[in-house]
mmCIF file of C-alpha atoms in Angstrom:
data_model
loop_
_atom_site.group_PDB
_atom_site.id
_atom_site.type_symbol
_atom_site.label_atom_id
_atom_site.label_comp_id
_atom_site.label_asym_id
_atom_site.label_seq_id
_atom_site.Cartn_x
_atom_site.Cartn_y
_atom_site.Cartn_z
ATOM 1 C CA MET I 1 68.306 84.387 90.301
ATOM 2 C CA PRO I 2 69.732 86.948 92.738
ATOM 3 C CA ILE I 3 71.832 85.630 95.588
ATOM 4 C CA PRO I 4 70.186 86.218 98.985
ATOM 5 C CA SER I 5 72.562 88.475 100.864
ATOM 6 C CA GLN I 6 72.824 90.261 104.173
ATOM 7 C CA ILE I 7 75.056 93.309 104.587
ATOM 8 C CA ASP I 8 76.003 94.638 108.024
ATOM 9 C CA PHE I 9 77.854 97.850 108.853
ATOM 10 C CA ARG I 10 79.591 98.002 112.246
ATOM 11 C CA GLY I 11 81.161 101.009 113.864
ATOM 12 C CA MET I 12 80.340 103.231 110.919
ATOM 13 C CA GLU I 13 77.466 104.976 109.234
ATOM 14 C CA THR I 14 75.502 102.970 106.687
ATOM 15 C CA SER I 15 76.488 104.037 103.197
ATOM 16 C CA ASP I 16 74.005 103.495 100.372
ATOM 17 C CA THR I 17 76.771 103.767 97.781
ATOM 18 C CA LEU I 18 78.914 101.184 99.546
ATOM 19 C CA ARG I 19 75.876 98.917 100.029
ATOM 20 C CA LYS I 20 75.063 99.105 96.302
ATOM 21 C CA THR I 21 78.686 98.319 95.389
ATOM 22 C CA ILE I 22 78.666 95.285 97.715
ATOM 23 C CA GLU I 23 75.393 94.096 96.186
ATOM 24 C CA GLN I 24 76.917 94.385 92.706
ATOM 25 C CA ARG I 25 79.968 92.382 93.813
ATOM 26 C CA VAL I 26 77.748 89.693 95.361
ATOM 27 C CA ALA I 27 75.720 89.480 92.133
ATOM 28 C CA LYS I 28 78.938 89.018 90.119
ATOM 29 C CA LEU I 29 79.780 85.929 92.194
ATOM 30 C CA GLU I 30 77.125 84.041 90.183
ATOM 31 C CA ARG I 31 79.552 84.065 87.248
ATOM 32 C CA PHE I 32 81.872 81.768 89.179
ATOM 33 C CA SER I 33 79.339 79.442 90.816
ATOM 34 C CA THR I 34 75.651 78.804 90.399
ATOM 35 C CA GLN I 35 75.661 76.821 93.652
ATOM 36 C CA ILE I 36 75.609 79.847 96.002
ATOM 37 C CA ILE I 37 72.846 79.605 98.594
ATOM 38 C CA GLY I 38 73.505 82.886 100.413
ATOM 39 C CA CYS I 39 76.069 85.518 101.313
ATOM 40 C CA HIS I 40 76.671 87.495 104.508
ATOM 41 C CA VAL I 41 78.950 90.535 104.336
ATOM 42 C CA THR I 42 80.150 92.519 107.347
ATOM 43 C CA ILE I 43 82.184 95.683 106.959
ATOM 44 C CA GLU I 44 83.464 97.487 110.001
ATOM 45 C CA GLN I 45 85.561 100.463 110.803
ATOM 46 C CA SER I 46 88.355 99.039 112.913
ATOM 47 C CA GLU I 47 90.120 102.209 113.998
ATOM 48 C CA ARG I 48 89.237 105.852 114.112
ATOM 49 C CA HIS I 49 92.398 107.827 113.543
ATOM 50 C CA HIS I 50 91.485 111.197 112.174
ATOM 51 C CA GLN I 51 95.066 112.134 111.357
ATOM 52 C CA LYS I 52 95.915 108.906 109.562
ATOM 53 C CA GLY I 53 92.428 108.068 108.318
ATOM 54 C CA ASN I 54 90.014 105.298 109.151
ATOM 55 C CA ARG I 55 90.791 101.624 108.625
ATOM 56 C CA TYR I 56 88.272 99.040 107.544
ATOM 57 C CA ARG I 57 87.832 95.294 107.965
ATOM 58 C CA MET I 58 85.564 93.075 105.924
ATOM 59 C CA HIS I 59 84.262 89.554 106.507
ATOM 60 C CA VAL I 60 82.382 87.574 103.875
ATOM 61 C CA GLN I 61 80.652 84.232 104.358
ATOM 62 C CA VAL I 62 79.351 82.467 101.269
ATOM 63 C CA GLN I 63 77.092 79.448 101.725
ATOM 64 C CA VAL I 64 77.390 76.708 99.109
ATOM 65 C CA PRO I 65 76.052 73.141 99.322
ATOM 66 C CA GLY I 66 78.082 71.164 101.812
ATOM 67 C CA GLN I 67 80.215 73.973 103.205
ATOM 68 C CA ASP I 68 80.635 77.652 103.983
ATOM 69 C CA LEU I 69 83.437 79.723 102.485
ATOM 70 C CA TYR I 70 84.888 82.394 104.801
ATOM 71 C CA VAL I 71 87.072 85.314 103.830
ATOM 72 C CA SER I 72 88.296 87.947 106.273
ATOM 73 C CA HIS I 73 90.328 90.900 105.182
ATOM 74 C CA ASP I 74 91.994 92.907 107.911
ATOM 75 C CA PRO I 75 94.670 95.170 106.423
ATOM 76 C CA ALA I 76 95.830 96.326 109.866
ATOM 77 C CA ARG I 77 96.767 92.765 110.769
ATOM 78 C CA GLU I 78 98.553 92.269 107.446
ATOM 79 C CA ASN I 79 100.715 95.422 107.885
ATOM 80 C CA GLN I 80 98.940 97.188 105.058
ATOM 81 C CA THR I 81 97.032 100.401 105.158
ATOM 82 C CA ALA I 82 93.504 100.394 103.834
ATOM 83 C CA GLU I 83 91.955 103.719 104.546
ATOM 84 C CA ASP I 84 89.526 103.263 101.678
ATOM 85 C CA ALA I 85 86.607 100.876 102.200
ATOM 86 C CA TYR I 86 86.428 100.228 98.457
ATOM 87 C CA VAL I 87 90.008 98.897 98.399
ATOM 88 C CA VAL I 88 89.170 96.465 101.204
ATOM 89 C CA LEU I 89 85.991 95.501 99.350
ATOM 90 C CA ARG I 90 87.896 94.810 96.116
ATOM 91 C CA ASP I 91 90.592 92.731 97.827
ATOM 92 C CA THR I 92 88.079 90.733 99.862
ATOM 93 C CA PHE I 93 85.852 89.884 96.927
ATOM 94 C CA ASP I 94 88.902 88.909 94.854
ATOM 95 C CA ALA I 95 89.704 86.362 97.575
ATOM 96 C CA VAL I 96 86.066 85.170 97.609
ATOM 97 C CA ARG I 97 86.211 84.706 93.835
ATOM 98 C CA ARG I 98 89.372 82.589 94.132
ATOM 99 C CA GLN I 99 87.761 80.386 96.797
ATOM 100 C CA LEU I 100 84.630 79.933 94.676
ATOM 101 C CA GLU I 101 86.709 78.985 91.657
ATOM 102 C CA GLU I 102 88.560 76.392 93.751
ATOM 103 C CA TYR I 103 85.253 75.070 95.135
ATOM 104 C CA GLU I 104 83.922 74.641 91.599
ATOM 105 C CA ARG I 105 87.106 72.883 90.424
ATOM 106 C CA VAL I 106 86.807 70.361 93.261
ATOM 107 C CA ARG I 107 83.056 69.926 92.722
ATOM 108 C CA ARG I 108 83.528 69.214 89.006
ATOM 109 C CA GLY I 109 86.422 66.846 89.714
ATOM 110 C CA ASP I 110 88.986 68.948 87.861
ATOM 111 C CA VAL I 111 91.488 68.569 90.705
ATOM 112 C CA LYS I 112 94.217 66.030 89.970
ATOM 113 C CA HIS I 113 94.540 63.016 92.199
ATOM 114 C CA HIS I 114 98.059 61.628 92.149
ATOM 115 C CA GLU I 115 98.916 57.970 92.405
ATOM 116 C CA PRO I 116 100.177 57.110 95.878
ATOM 117 C CA THR I 117 103.934 56.811 96.132
ATOM 118 C CA TYR I 118 105.644 53.533 96.900
ATOM 119 C CA ARG I 119 106.018 54.549 100.535
ATOM 120 C CA GLU I 120 102.316 55.431 100.871
ATOM 121 C CA ARG I 121 101.254 52.126 99.288
ATOM 122 C CA LYS I 122 103.593 50.241 101.604
ATOM 123 C CA ALA I 123 102.143 52.060 104.654
ATOM 124 C CA ASP I 124 98.606 51.151 103.546
ATOM 125 C CA GLN I 125 99.581 47.478 103.328
ATOM 126 C CA ASN I 126 101.230 47.472 106.797
ATOM 127 C CA PRO I 127 99.038 49.586 109.071
ATOM 128 C CA SER I 128 100.817 48.279 112.201
ATOM 129 C CA GLN I 129 103.947 50.352 111.516
#
């Protein structure tokens, strides 16, 4: 079943090729989680430097039961240059994939829960301290 998605372009012309690539990336997220309710992607041109090229930012919100996963990728803030929207798209969706994988590990109970240390047990027994 396709994931319901919304794609917004801000400060730039709408690109059918970029839209199709984003839709393909959103569809691939189903490999990592079947729990996805929806996805909202915003890509914006953050700066317009014609000598150095344009820079892009991307924000992705993925809705899963019980929470929303947010990923923002702003290369300008991270002291990187991303003059290619497809590079920003790749990096952002890699981060989304990692968050989905972590969400699924927690949901399945694959995350280890360690025994409390002696100090933690002692603190639980004496809450007045």
